[in-house]
mmCIF file with all atom_site columns, C-alpha atoms in Angstrom:
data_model
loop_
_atom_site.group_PDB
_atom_site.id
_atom_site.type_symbol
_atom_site.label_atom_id
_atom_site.label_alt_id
_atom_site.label_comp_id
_atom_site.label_asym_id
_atom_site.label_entity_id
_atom_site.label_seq_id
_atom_site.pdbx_PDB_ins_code
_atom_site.Cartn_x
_atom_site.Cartn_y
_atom_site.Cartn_z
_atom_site.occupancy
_atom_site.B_iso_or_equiv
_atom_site.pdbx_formal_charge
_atom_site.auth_seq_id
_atom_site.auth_comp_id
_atom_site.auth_asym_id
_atom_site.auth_atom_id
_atom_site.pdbx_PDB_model_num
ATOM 1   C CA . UNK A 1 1   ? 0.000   0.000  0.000   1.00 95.00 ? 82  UNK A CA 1
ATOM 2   C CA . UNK A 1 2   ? 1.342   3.414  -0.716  1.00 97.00 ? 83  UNK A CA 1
ATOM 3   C CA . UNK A 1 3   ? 0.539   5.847  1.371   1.00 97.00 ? 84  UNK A CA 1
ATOM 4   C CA . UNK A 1 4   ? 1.001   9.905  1.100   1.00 98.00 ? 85  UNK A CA 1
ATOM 5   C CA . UNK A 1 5   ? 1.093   11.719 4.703   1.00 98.00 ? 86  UNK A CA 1
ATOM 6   C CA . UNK A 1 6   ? 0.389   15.237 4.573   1.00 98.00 ? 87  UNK A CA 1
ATOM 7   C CA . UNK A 1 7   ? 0.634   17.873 7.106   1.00 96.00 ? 88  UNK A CA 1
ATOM 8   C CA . UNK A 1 8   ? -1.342  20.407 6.375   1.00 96.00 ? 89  UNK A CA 1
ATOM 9   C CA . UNK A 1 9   ? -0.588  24.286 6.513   1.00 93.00 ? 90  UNK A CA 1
ATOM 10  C CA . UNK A 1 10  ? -1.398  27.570 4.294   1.00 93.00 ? 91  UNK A CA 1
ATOM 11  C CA . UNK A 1 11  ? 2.555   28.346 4.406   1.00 95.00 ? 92  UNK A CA 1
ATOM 12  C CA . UNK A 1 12  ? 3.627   24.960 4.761   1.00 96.00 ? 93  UNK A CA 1
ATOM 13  C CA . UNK A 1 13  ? 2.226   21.532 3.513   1.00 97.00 ? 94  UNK A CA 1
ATOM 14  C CA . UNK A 1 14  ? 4.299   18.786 5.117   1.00 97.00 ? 95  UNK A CA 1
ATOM 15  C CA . UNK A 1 15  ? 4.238   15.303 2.928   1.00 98.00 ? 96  UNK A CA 1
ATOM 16  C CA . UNK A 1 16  ? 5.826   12.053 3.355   1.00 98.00 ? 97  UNK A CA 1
ATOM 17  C CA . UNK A 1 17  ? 5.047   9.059  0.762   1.00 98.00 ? 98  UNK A CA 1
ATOM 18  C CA . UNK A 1 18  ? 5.498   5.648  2.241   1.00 97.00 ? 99  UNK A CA 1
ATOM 19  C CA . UNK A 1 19  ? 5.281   2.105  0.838   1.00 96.00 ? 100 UNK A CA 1
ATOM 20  C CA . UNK A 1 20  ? 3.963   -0.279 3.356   1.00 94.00 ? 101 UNK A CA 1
ATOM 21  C CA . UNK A 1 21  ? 3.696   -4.065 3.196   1.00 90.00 ? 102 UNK A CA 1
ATOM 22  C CA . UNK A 1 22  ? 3.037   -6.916 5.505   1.00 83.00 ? 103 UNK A CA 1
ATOM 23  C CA . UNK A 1 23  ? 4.167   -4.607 8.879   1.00 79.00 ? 104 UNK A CA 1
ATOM 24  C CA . UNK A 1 24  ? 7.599   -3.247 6.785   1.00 89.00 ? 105 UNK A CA 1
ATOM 25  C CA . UNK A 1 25  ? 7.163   0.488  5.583   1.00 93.00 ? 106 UNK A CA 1
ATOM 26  C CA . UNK A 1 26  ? 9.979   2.317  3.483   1.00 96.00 ? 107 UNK A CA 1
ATOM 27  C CA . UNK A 1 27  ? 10.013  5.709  3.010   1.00 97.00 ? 108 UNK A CA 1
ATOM 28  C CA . UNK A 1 28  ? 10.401  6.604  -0.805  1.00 97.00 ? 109 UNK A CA 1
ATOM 29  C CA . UNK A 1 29  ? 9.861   10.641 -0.413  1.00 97.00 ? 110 UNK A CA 1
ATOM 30  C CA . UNK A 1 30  ? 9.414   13.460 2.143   1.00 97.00 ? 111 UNK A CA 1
ATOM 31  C CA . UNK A 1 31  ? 9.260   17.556 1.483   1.00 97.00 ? 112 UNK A CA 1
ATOM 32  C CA . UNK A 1 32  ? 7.149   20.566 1.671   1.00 97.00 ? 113 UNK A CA 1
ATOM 33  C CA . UNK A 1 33  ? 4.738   22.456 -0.737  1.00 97.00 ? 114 UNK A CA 1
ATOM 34  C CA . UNK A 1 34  ? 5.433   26.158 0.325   1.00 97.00 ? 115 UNK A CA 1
ATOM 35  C CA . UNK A 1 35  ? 3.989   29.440 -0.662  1.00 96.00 ? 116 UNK A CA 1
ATOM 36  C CA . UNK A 1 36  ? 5.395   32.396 -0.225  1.00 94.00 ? 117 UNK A CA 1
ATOM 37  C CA . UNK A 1 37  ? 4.189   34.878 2.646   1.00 93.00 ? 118 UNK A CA 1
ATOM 38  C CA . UNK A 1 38  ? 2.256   37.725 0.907   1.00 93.00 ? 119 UNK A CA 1
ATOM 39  C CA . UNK A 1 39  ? 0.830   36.075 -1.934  1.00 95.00 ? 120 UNK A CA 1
ATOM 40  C CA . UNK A 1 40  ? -3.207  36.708 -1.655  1.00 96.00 ? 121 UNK A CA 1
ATOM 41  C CA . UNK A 1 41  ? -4.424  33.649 0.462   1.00 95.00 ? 122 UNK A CA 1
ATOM 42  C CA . UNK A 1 42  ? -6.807  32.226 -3.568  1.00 96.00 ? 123 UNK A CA 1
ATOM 43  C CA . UNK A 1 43  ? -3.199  31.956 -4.758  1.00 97.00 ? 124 UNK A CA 1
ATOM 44  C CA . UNK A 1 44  ? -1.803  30.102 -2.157  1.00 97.00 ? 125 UNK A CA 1
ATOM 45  C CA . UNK A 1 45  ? -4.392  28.098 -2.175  1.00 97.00 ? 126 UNK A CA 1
ATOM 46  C CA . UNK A 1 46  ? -4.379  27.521 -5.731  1.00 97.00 ? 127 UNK A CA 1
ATOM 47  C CA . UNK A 1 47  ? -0.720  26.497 -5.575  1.00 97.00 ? 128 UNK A CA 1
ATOM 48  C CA . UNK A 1 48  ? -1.496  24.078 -2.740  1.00 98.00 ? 129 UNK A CA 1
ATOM 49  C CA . UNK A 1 49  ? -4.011  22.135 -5.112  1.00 97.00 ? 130 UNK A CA 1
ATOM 50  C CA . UNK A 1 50  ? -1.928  22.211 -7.855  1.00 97.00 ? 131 UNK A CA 1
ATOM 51  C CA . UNK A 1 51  ? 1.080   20.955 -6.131  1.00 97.00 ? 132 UNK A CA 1
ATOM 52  C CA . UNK A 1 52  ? -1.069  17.850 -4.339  1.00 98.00 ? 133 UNK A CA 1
ATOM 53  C CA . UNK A 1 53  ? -2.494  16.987 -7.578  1.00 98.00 ? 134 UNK A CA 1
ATOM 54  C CA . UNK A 1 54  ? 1.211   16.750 -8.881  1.00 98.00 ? 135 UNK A CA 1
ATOM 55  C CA . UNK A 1 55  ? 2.100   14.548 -5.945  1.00 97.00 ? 136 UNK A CA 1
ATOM 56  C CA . UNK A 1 56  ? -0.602  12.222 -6.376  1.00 98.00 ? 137 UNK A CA 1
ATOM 57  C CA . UNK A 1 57  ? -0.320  11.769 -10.065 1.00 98.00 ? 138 UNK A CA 1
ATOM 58  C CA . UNK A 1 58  ? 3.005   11.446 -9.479  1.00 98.00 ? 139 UNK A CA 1
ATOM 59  C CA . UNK A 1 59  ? 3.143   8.838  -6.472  1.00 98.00 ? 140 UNK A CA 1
ATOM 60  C CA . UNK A 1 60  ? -0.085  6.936  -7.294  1.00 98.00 ? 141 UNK A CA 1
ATOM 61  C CA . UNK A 1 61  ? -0.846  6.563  -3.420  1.00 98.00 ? 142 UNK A CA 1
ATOM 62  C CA . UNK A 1 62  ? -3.554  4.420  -2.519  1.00 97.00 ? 143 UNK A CA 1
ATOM 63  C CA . UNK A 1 63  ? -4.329  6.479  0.347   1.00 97.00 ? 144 UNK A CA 1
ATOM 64  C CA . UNK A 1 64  ? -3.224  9.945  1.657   1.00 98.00 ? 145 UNK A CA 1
ATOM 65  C CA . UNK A 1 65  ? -3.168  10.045 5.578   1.00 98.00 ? 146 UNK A CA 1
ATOM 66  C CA . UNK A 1 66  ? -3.821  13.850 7.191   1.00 97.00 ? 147 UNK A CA 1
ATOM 67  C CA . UNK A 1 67  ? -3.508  15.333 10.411  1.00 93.00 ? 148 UNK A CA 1
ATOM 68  C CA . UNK A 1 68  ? -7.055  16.639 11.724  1.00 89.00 ? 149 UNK A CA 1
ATOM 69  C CA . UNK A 1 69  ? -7.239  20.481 12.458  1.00 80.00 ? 150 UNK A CA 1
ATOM 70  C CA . UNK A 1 70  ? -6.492  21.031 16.077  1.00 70.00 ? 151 UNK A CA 1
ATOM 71  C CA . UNK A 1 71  ? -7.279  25.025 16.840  1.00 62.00 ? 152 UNK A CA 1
ATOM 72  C CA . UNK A 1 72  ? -5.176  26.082 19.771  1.00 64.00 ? 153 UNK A CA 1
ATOM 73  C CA . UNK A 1 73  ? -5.264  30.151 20.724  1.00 60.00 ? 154 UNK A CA 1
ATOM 74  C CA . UNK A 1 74  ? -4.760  31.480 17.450  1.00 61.00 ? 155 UNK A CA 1
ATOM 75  C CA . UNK A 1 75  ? -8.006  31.484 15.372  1.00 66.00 ? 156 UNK A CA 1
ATOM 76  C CA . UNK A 1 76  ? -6.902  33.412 12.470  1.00 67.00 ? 157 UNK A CA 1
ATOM 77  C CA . UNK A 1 77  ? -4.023  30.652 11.679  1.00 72.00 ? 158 UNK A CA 1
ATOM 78  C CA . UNK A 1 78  ? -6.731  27.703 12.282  1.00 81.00 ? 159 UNK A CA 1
ATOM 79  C CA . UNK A 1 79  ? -8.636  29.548 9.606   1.00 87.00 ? 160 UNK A CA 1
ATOM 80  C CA . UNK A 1 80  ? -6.036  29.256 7.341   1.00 88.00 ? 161 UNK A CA 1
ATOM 81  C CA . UNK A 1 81  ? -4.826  25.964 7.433   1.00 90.00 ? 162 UNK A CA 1
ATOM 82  C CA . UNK A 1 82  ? -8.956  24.989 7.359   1.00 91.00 ? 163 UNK A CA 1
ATOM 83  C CA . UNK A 1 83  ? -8.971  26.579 4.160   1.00 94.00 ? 164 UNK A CA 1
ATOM 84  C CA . UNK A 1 84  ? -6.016  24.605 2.913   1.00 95.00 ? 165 UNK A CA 1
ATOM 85  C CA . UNK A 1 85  ? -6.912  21.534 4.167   1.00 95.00 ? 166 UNK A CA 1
ATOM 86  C CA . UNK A 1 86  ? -10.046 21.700 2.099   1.00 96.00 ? 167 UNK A CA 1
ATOM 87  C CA . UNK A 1 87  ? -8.317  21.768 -1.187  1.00 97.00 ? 168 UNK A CA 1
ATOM 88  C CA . UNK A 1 88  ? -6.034  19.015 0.087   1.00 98.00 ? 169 UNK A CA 1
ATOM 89  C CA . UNK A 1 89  ? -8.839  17.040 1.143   1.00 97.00 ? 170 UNK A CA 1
ATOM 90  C CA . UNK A 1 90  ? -10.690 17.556 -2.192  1.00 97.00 ? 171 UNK A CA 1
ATOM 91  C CA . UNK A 1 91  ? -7.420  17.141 -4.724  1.00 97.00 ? 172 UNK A CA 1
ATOM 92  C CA . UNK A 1 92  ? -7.769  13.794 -3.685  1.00 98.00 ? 173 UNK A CA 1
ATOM 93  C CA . UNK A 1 93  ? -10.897 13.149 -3.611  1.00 97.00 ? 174 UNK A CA 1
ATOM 94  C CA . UNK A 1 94  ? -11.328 14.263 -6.943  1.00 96.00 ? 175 UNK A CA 1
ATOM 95  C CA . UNK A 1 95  ? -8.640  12.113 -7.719  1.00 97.00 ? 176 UNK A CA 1
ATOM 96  C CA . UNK A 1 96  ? -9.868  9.000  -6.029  1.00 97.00 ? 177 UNK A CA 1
ATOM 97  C CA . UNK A 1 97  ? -7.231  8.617  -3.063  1.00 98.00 ? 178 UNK A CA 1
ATOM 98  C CA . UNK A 1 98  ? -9.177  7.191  0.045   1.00 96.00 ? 179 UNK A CA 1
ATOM 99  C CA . UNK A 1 99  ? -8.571  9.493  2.820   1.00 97.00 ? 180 UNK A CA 1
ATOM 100 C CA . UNK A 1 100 ? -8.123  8.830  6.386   1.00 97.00 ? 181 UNK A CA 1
ATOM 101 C CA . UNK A 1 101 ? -7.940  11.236 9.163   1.00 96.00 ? 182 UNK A CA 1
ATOM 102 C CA . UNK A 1 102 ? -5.760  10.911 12.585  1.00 95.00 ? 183 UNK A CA 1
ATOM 103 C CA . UNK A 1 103 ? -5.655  13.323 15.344  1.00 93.00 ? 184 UNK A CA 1
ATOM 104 C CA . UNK A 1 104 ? -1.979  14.194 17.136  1.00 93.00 ? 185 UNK A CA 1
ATOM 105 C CA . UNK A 1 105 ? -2.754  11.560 20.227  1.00 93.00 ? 186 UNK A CA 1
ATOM 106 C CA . UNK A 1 106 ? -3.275  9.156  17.475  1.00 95.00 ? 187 UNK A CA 1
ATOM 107 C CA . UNK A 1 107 ? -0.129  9.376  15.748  1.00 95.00 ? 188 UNK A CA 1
ATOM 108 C CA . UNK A 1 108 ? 1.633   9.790  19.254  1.00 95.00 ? 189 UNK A CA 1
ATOM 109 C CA . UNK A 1 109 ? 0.358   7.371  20.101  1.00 94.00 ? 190 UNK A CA 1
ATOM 110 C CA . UNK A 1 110 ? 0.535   4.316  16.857  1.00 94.00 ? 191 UNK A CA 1
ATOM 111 C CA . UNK A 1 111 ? 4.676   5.747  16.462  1.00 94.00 ? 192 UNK A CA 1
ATOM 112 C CA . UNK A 1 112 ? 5.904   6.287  20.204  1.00 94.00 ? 193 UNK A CA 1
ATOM 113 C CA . UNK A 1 113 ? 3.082   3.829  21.599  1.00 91.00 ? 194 UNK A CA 1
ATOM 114 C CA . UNK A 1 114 ? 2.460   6.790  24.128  1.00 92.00 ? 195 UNK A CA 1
ATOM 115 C CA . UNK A 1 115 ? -0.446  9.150  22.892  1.00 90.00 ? 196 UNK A CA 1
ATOM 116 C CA . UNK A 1 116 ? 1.062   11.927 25.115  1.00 91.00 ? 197 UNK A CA 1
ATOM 117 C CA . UNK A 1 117 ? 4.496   11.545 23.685  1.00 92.00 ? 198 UNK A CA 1
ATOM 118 C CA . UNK A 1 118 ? 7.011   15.048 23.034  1.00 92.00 ? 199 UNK A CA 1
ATOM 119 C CA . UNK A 1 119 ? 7.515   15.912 19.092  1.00 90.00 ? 200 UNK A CA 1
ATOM 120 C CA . UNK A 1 120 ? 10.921  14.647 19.547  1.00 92.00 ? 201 UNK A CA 1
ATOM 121 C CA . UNK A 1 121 ? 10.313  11.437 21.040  1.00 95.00 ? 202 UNK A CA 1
ATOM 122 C CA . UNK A 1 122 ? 7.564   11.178 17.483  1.00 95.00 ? 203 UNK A CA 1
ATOM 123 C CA . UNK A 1 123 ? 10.744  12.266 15.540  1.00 94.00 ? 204 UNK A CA 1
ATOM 124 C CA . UNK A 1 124 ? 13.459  9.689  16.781  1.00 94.00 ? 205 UNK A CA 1
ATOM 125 C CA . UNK A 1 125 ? 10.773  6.742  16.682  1.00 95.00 ? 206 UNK A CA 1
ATOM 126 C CA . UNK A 1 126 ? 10.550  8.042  12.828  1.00 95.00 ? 207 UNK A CA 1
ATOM 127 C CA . UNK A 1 127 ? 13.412  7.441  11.948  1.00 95.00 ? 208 UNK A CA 1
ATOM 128 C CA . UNK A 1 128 ? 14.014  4.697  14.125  1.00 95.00 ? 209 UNK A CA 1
ATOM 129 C CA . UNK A 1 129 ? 11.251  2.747  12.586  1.00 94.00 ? 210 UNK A CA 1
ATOM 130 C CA . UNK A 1 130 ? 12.335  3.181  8.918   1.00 95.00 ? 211 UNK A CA 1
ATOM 131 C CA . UNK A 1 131 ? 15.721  3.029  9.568   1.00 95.00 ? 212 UNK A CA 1
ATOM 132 C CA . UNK A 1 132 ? 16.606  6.565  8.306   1.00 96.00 ? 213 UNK A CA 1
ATOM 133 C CA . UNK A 1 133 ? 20.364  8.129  8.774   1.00 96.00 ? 214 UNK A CA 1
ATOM 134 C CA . UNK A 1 134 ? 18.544  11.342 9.983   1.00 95.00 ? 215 UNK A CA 1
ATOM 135 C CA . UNK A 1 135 ? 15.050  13.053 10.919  1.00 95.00 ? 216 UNK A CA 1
ATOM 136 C CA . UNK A 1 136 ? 13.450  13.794 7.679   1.00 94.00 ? 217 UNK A CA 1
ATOM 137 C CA . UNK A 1 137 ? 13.605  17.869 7.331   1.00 94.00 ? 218 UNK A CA 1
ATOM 138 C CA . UNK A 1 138 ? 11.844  20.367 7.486   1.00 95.00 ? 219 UNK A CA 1
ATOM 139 C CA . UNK A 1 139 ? 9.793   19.196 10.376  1.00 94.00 ? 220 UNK A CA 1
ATOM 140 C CA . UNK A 1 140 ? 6.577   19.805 8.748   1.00 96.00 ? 221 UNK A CA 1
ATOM 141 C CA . UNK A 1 141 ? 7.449   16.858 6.183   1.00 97.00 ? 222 UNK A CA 1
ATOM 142 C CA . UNK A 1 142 ? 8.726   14.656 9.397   1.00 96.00 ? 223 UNK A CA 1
ATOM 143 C CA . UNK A 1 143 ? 5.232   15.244 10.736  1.00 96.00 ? 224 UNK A CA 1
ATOM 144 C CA . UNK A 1 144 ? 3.544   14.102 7.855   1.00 97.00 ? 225 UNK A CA 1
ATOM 145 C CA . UNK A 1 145 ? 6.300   10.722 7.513   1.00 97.00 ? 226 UNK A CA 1
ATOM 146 C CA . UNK A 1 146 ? 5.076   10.076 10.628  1.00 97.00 ? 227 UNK A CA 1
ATOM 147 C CA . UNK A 1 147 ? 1.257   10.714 9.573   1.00 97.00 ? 228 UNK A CA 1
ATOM 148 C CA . UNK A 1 148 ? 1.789   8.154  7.152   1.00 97.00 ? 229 UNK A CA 1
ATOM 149 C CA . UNK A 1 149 ? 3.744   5.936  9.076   1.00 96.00 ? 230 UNK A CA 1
ATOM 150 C CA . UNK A 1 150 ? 0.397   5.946  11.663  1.00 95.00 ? 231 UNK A CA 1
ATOM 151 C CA . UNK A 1 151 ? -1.710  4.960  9.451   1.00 96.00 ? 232 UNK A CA 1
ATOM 152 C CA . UNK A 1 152 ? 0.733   2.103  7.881   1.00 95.00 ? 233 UNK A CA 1
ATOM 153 C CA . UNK A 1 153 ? 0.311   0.771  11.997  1.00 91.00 ? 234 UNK A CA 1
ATOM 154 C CA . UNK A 1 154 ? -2.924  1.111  12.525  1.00 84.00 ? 235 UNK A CA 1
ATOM 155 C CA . UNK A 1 155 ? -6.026  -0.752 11.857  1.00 54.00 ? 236 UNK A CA 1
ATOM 156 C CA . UNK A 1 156 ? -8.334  1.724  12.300  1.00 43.00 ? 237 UNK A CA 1
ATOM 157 C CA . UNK A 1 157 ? -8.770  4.888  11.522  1.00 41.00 ? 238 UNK A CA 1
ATOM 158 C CA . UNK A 1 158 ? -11.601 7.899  12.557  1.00 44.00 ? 239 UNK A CA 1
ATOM 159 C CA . UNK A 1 159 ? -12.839 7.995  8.581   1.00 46.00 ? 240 UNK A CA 1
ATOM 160 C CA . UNK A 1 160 ? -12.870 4.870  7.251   1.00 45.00 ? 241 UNK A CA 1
ATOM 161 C CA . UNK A 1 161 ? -11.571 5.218  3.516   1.00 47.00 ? 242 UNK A CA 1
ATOM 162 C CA . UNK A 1 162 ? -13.714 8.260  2.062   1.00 45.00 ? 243 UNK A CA 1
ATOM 163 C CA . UNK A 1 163 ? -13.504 7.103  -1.605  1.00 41.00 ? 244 UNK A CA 1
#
């Protein structure tokens, strides 16, 4: 099963594609979509859907993984990144890629085994678990490896395969 992890963000889109099979999963490619900071939000936007439909016709995942929104004190930003999960979310639907969705205590919680776990403790199981030389970088794109890698260990998930 290949499976694209996305972070999502209106500056920053974390991804990470994995291959998983049988309980093994191998990393094949992590990065970032970024827009620049004073482009009108539309374009941003517009980039961001353009970029994920690149990545999926590119990769061929058979599901994309994403972090759920979690608003903390800043409103305005949870705006945002609602906005640009939206296109995410329907770049692939449109192009057929089930979608599953995993909160931060989830992914804690399927990587460390601790659903309380420190960002670093998420990071070092990463890369412990695929046997990486390093943390994948920027961290937005280790977030979203280890997105994917969640839903490569888990067998269940809070939307079951939106098709």
């Amino acid at each position: 099963m290949r499976i694209l992890g996305i972070d999502p963000g209106y500056a920053i889109v974390g991804f990470g594609i994995l291959d998983a099979v049988q309980g093994q999963a191998r990393l094949l490619r992590c990065g970032a979509i970024n827009t620049p900071a004073g482009v009108p939000m539309p374009l941003r936007l517009v980039q961001i859907q353009e970029d994920m439909e690149t990545l999926i016709r590119d990769f061929s995942p058979d599901v994309m993984a994403i972090e759920e929104l979690f608003f903390n004190t800043n409103v305005t930003t949870g705006i945002g990144v609602a906005q640009a999960r939206g296109v995410i979310l329907a770049a692939a639907a449109r192009l057929g890629v089930g979608i599953y969705e995993y909160t931060p205590s989830q992914v804690k919680q399927a990587v460390v085994g601790y659903g309380k776990a420190e960002k670093r403790q998420v990071m070092d199981m990463t890369k412990r678990l695929l046997h990486l030389p390093a943390v994948p970088k920027p961290d937005d794109a280790a977030d979203a490896v280890a997105i994917a890698l969640c839903h490569a260990r888990s067998n269940t998930s809070r939307l079951a395969g939106f098709r």
